[in-house]
Amino acid sequence: QVHLVESGGGLVQAGGSLRLSCAASGSIFSINRMGWYRQAPGKRRELVALMTSGRTANYADSVKGRFTVARDNAKNTVDLQMNSLKPEDTAVYYCNAGIRTTTLRSEFNYWGQGTQVTVSS
């Protein structure tokens, strides 16, 4: 089994910063992509930032220049540093990873339980 556990959400004023962290654990053989999605009330889940195992990062246009994704491949962790937060960044943020396990060896898509980020105006 594989688990993704997020931490670091909370309430912050507009213009402030938060750092989200996600740790993957379990029967992990390798991790391909790892990053973050978010879902605001009444909206579809959307990509925020994703990093490949080769450390190529992709960002949503709405967060470019404000958010930074970072991976530690040795620790199976991914962080999201969020600066200059806006009320429209309010959402539940989900950690996401494409993982091959030691038993199945095929890559599957895994999600964390989500962490709430609320930005007040």
Coordinates of N, CA and C in Angstrom, one line a residue, residues 9-121:
G9 N -1.6 23.3 5.6 CA -2.6 24.2 5.2 C -3.0 25.1 6.3
G10 N -3.9 26.0 6.0 CA -4.4 26.9 7.1 C -5.0 28.1 6.5
L11 N -5.2 29.1 7.4 CA -5.8 30.4 7.1 C -4.7 31.5 7.0
V12 N -4.7 32.3 6.0 CA -3.7 33.3 5.8 C -4.4 34.5 5.2
Q13 N -3.8 35.7 5.4 CA -4.4 36.9 4.8 C -3.8 37.0 3.4
A14 N -4.5 37.7 2.5 CA -4.0 38.0 1.2 C -2.6 38.6 1.2
G15 N -1.8 38.2 0.4 CA -0.4 38.6 0.4 C 0.6 37.8 1.2
G16 N 0.0 36.9 2.0 CA 0.8 36.1 2.9 C 1.4 34.9 2.2
S17 N 2.0 34.0 3.0 CA 2.6 32.8 2.5 C 2.2 31.6 3.3
L18 N 2.3 30.4 2.6 CA 2.1 29.1 3.3 C 3.0 28.1 2.6
R19 N 3.3 27.1 3.3 CA 4.1 26.0 2.7 C 3.4 24.7 3.0
L20 N 3.1 24.0 1.9 CA 2.5 22.7 2.0 C 3.6 21.6 1.8
S21 N 3.4 20.5 2.6 CA 4.3 19.4 2.4 C 3.5 18.1 2.2
C22 N 4.1 17.2 1.5 CA 3.5 15.9 1.2 C 4.6 14.8 1.3
A23 N 4.3 13.8 2.1 CA 5.3 12.7 2.2 C 4.6 11.4 1.7
A24 N 5.3 10.7 0.8 CA 4.8 9.4 0.3 C 5.4 8.3 1.1
S25 N 4.7 7.3 1.5 CA 5.2 6.1 2.2 C 4.6 4.9 1.8
G26 N 5.2 3.7 2.1 CA 4.6 2.4 1.8 C 5.6 1.7 0.9
S27 N 5.0 0.8 0.1 CA 5.7 -0.1 -0.8 C 6.1 0.5 -2.1
I28 N 6.9 1.5 -2.0 CA 7.3 2.3 -3.2 C 8.5 1.8 -3.9
F29 N 8.4 1.6 -5.2 CA 9.5 1.2 -6.0 C 10.1 2.4 -6.6
S30 N 9.3 3.3 -7.2 CA 9.7 4.5 -7.8 C 8.6 5.5 -7.9
I31 N 8.9 6.8 -7.9 CA 7.9 7.8 -8.1 C 8.3 8.6 -9.4
N32 N 7.3 8.7 -10.3 CA 7.5 9.5 -11.5 C 7.2 10.9 -11.2
R33 N 6.0 11.4 -11.5 CA 5.6 12.7 -11.2 C 5.1 12.9 -9.8
M34 N 5.3 14.1 -9.2 CA 4.8 14.3 -7.9 C 4.5 15.8 -7.8
G35 N 3.3 16.1 -7.2 CA 3.0 17.6 -7.2 C 1.6 17.8 -6.5
W36 N 1.0 18.9 -6.9 CA -0.2 19.4 -6.3 C -1.3 19.8 -7.2
Y37 N -2.5 19.5 -6.8 CA -3.7 19.9 -7.5 C -4.6 20.7 -6.4
R38 N -5.6 21.4 -6.9 CA -6.5 22.0 -5.9 C -7.9 22.0 -6.5
Q39 N -8.8 22.1 -5.5 CA -10.2 22.1 -5.9 C -11.0 23.1 -5.0
A40 N -11.5 24.2 -5.6 CA -12.3 25.2 -5.0 C -13.7 24.8 -5.0
P41 N -14.5 25.3 -4.1 CA -16.0 24.9 -4.0 C -16.7 25.2 -5.3
G42 N -17.4 24.2 -5.8 CA -18.1 24.3 -7.1 C -17.3 24.3 -8.3
K43 N -16.0 24.0 -8.2 CA -15.1 24.0 -9.4 C -14.5 22.6 -9.5
R44 N -13.9 22.4 -10.7 CA -13.2 21.1 -11.0 C -11.8 21.2 -10.4
R45 N -11.3 20.0 -10.1 CA -9.9 19.9 -9.6 C -9.0 20.3 -10.7
E46 N -8.0 21.1 -10.3 CA -7.1 21.6 -11.3 C -5.6 21.5 -10.9
L47 N -4.7 21.4 -11.9 CA -3.3 21.3 -11.6 C -2.8 22.6 -11.1
V48 N -2.0 22.5 -10.0 CA -1.3 23.7 -9.5 C 0.2 23.6 -9.9
A49 N 0.9 22.6 -9.6 CA 2.3 22.4 -9.9 C 2.6 21.0 -9.8
L50 N 3.5 20.5 -10.8 CA 3.9 19.1 -10.9 C 5.3 19.1 -11.2
M51 N 6.1 18.1 -10.6 CA 7.5 18.0 -10.9 C 7.8 16.5 -11.3
T52 N 8.5 16.3 -12.4 CA 8.9 15.0 -12.8 C 10.0 14.5 -11.9
S53 N 10.4 13.2 -12.1 CA 11.5 12.7 -11.4 C 12.8 13.4 -11.9
G54 N 12.8 13.9 -13.1 CA 13.9 14.6 -13.6 C 13.9 16.1 -13.2
R55 N 13.0 16.5 -12.3 CA 12.9 17.8 -11.8 C 12.5 18.9 -12.8
T56 N 11.7 18.4 -13.8 CA 11.1 19.4 -14.7 C 9.7 19.8 -14.0
A57 N 9.5 21.1 -13.8 CA 8.3 21.6 -13.1 C 7.4 22.2 -14.1
N58 N 6.1 21.9 -13.9 CA 5.0 22.6 -14.7 C 4.1 23.3 -13.7
Y59 N 3.7 24.5 -14.0 CA 2.8 25.3 -13.2 C 1.6 25.8 -13.9
A60 N 0.5 25.9 -13.2 CA -0.7 26.6 -13.7 C -0.3 28.0 -13.9
D61 N -0.8 28.6 -15.0 CA -0.5 30.0 -15.3 C -0.9 30.9 -14.1
S62 N -1.9 30.6 -13.4 CA -2.4 31.4 -12.3 C -1.5 31.5 -11.1
V63 N -0.5 30.6 -11.1 CA 0.4 30.6 -9.9 C 1.8 30.8 -10.3
K64 N 2.1 30.9 -11.6 CA 3.5 31.1 -12.0 C 4.1 32.4 -11.4
G65 N 5.3 32.3 -10.9 CA 5.9 33.5 -10.2 C 5.6 33.6 -8.8
R66 N 4.6 32.9 -8.3 CA 4.2 33.0 -6.9 C 4.4 31.7 -6.1
F67 N 4.2 30.6 -6.8 CA 4.3 29.3 -6.1 C 5.6 28.6 -6.6
T68 N 6.2 27.8 -5.8 CA 7.4 27.0 -6.2 C 7.2 25.6 -5.6
V69 N 7.4 24.6 -6.5 CA 7.3 23.2 -6.1 C 8.7 22.7 -6.0
A70 N 9.0 21.8 -5.0 CA 10.3 21.3 -4.8 C 10.1 19.8 -4.3
R71 N 11.0 18.9 -4.8 CA 10.9 17.5 -4.5 C 12.2 17.1 -3.8
D72 N 12.1 16.1 -2.9 CA 13.3 15.5 -2.4 C 13.1 14.0 -2.7
N73 N 13.8 13.5 -3.8 CA 13.6 12.2 -4.2 C 14.0 11.1 -3.2
A74 N 15.0 11.5 -2.4 CA 15.5 10.5 -1.4 C 14.5 10.3 -0.3
K75 N 13.7 11.4 0.0 CA 12.8 11.3 1.1 C 11.3 11.0 0.6
N76 N 11.1 11.0 -0.7 CA 9.8 10.8 -1.3 C 8.8 11.9 -0.8
T77 N 9.3 13.2 -0.8 CA 8.5 14.3 -0.4 C 8.4 15.3 -1.5
V78 N 7.3 16.1 -1.5 CA 7.2 17.2 -2.3 C 6.6 18.4 -1.5
D79 N 7.1 19.6 -1.7 CA 6.6 20.8 -1.0 C 6.1 21.8 -2.0
L80 N 5.2 22.6 -1.5 CA 4.7 23.7 -2.4 C 4.8 25.0 -1.5
Q81 N 5.7 25.9 -1.9 CA 5.8 27.2 -1.3 C 4.9 28.1 -2.0
M82 N 4.0 28.7 -1.3 CA 3.0 29.6 -1.9 C 3.2 31.0 -1.3
N83 N 3.6 31.9 -2.2 CA 3.8 33.3 -1.8 C 2.7 34.2 -2.4
S84 N 2.6 35.4 -1.9 CA 1.7 36.4 -2.5 C 0.3 35.8 -2.7
L85 N -0.2 35.1 -1.7 CA -1.5 34.4 -1.9 C -2.6 35.4 -2.1
K86 N -3.6 34.9 -2.9 CA -4.8 35.7 -3.2 C -6.0 34.9 -2.7
P87 N -7.1 35.6 -2.5 CA -8.4 34.9 -2.1 C -8.8 33.9 -3.1
E88 N -8.5 34.0 -4.4 CA -8.8 33.0 -5.4 C -8.0 31.8 -5.3
D89 N -6.9 31.8 -4.4 CA -6.2 30.6 -4.2 C -6.8 29.7 -3.2
T90 N -7.9 30.1 -2.5 CA -8.6 29.3 -1.5 C -9.2 28.1 -2.2
A91 N -8.8 26.9 -1.6 CA -9.2 25.6 -2.1 C -8.7 24.5 -1.2
V92 N -9.1 23.3 -1.5 CA -8.5 22.2 -0.9 C -7.4 21.7 -1.8
Y93 N -6.2 21.6 -1.3 CA -5.0 21.2 -2.0 C -4.7 19.8 -1.8
Y94 N -4.5 19.1 -2.9 CA -4.3 17.6 -2.9 C -2.9 17.3 -3.4
C95 N -2.2 16.5 -2.7 CA -0.9 15.9 -3.2 C -1.2 14.8 -4.2
N96 N -0.4 14.7 -5.3 CA -0.6 13.7 -6.3 C 0.7 13.1 -6.7
A97 N 0.7 11.8 -7.0 CA 1.9 11.2 -7.4 C 1.6 10.0 -8.3
G98 N 2.5 9.8 -9.2 CA 2.5 8.6 -10.1 C 3.5 7.7 -9.5
I99 N 3.1 6.5 -9.0 CA 4.0 5.7 -8.2 C 4.0 4.2 -8.7
R100 N 5.1 3.6 -8.8 CA 5.3 2.2 -9.1 C 5.5 1.5 -7.7
T101 N 4.8 0.5 -7.4 CA 5.0 -0.1 -6.1 C 5.9 -1.3 -6.3
T102 N 6.4 -1.8 -5.2 CA 7.3 -3.0 -5.2 C 6.6 -4.3 -5.6
T103 N 5.3 -4.3 -5.5 CA 4.6 -5.5 -5.9 C 4.1 -5.5 -7.3
L104 N 3.4 -4.4 -7.7 CA 2.8 -4.4 -9.0 C 3.7 -3.9 -10.1
R105 N 4.6 -3.0 -9.8 CA 5.5 -2.4 -10.8 C 4.9 -1.6 -11.9
S106 N 3.6 -1.6 -12.0 CA 2.9 -0.7 -12.9 C 2.6 0.6 -12.2
E107 N 2.6 1.7 -13.0 CA 2.4 3.0 -12.3 C 1.0 3.3 -12.1
F108 N 0.7 3.7 -10.9 CA -0.7 4.1 -10.5 C -0.7 5.5 -10.0
N109 N -1.9 6.2 -10.1 CA -2.1 7.5 -9.6 C -2.6 7.5 -8.2
Y110 N -1.9 8.2 -7.3 CA -2.3 8.3 -5.9 C -2.6 9.7 -5.5
W111 N -3.5 9.8 -4.5 CA -3.9 11.1 -4.0 C -3.8 11.2 -2.5
G112 N -3.5 12.3 -2.0 CA -3.5 12.5 -0.6 C -5.0 12.9 -0.2
Q113 N -5.2 13.1 1.1 CA -6.5 13.3 1.6 C -6.9 14.8 1.5
G114 N -6.0 15.7 1.2 CA -6.3 17.1 1.0 C -6.1 17.9 2.2
T115 N -5.7 19.1 2.0 CA -5.5 20.1 3.1 C -6.1 21.4 2.7
Q116 N -6.8 22.0 3.6 CA -7.5 23.3 3.2 C -6.6 24.5 3.3
V117 N -6.7 25.3 2.3 CA -6.0 26.6 2.3 C -7.0 27.7 2.1
T118 N -7.1 28.6 3.0 CA -8.1 29.7 3.0 C -7.3 31.0 3.0
V119 N -7.6 31.9 2.0 CA -6.9 33.2 1.9 C -8.0 34.2 2.1
S120 N -7.9 35.0 3.2 CA -8.8 36.0 3.4 C -8.4 37.4 2.8
S121 N -9.4 38.1 2.4 CA -9.1 39.4 1.7 C -9.0 40.5 2.7

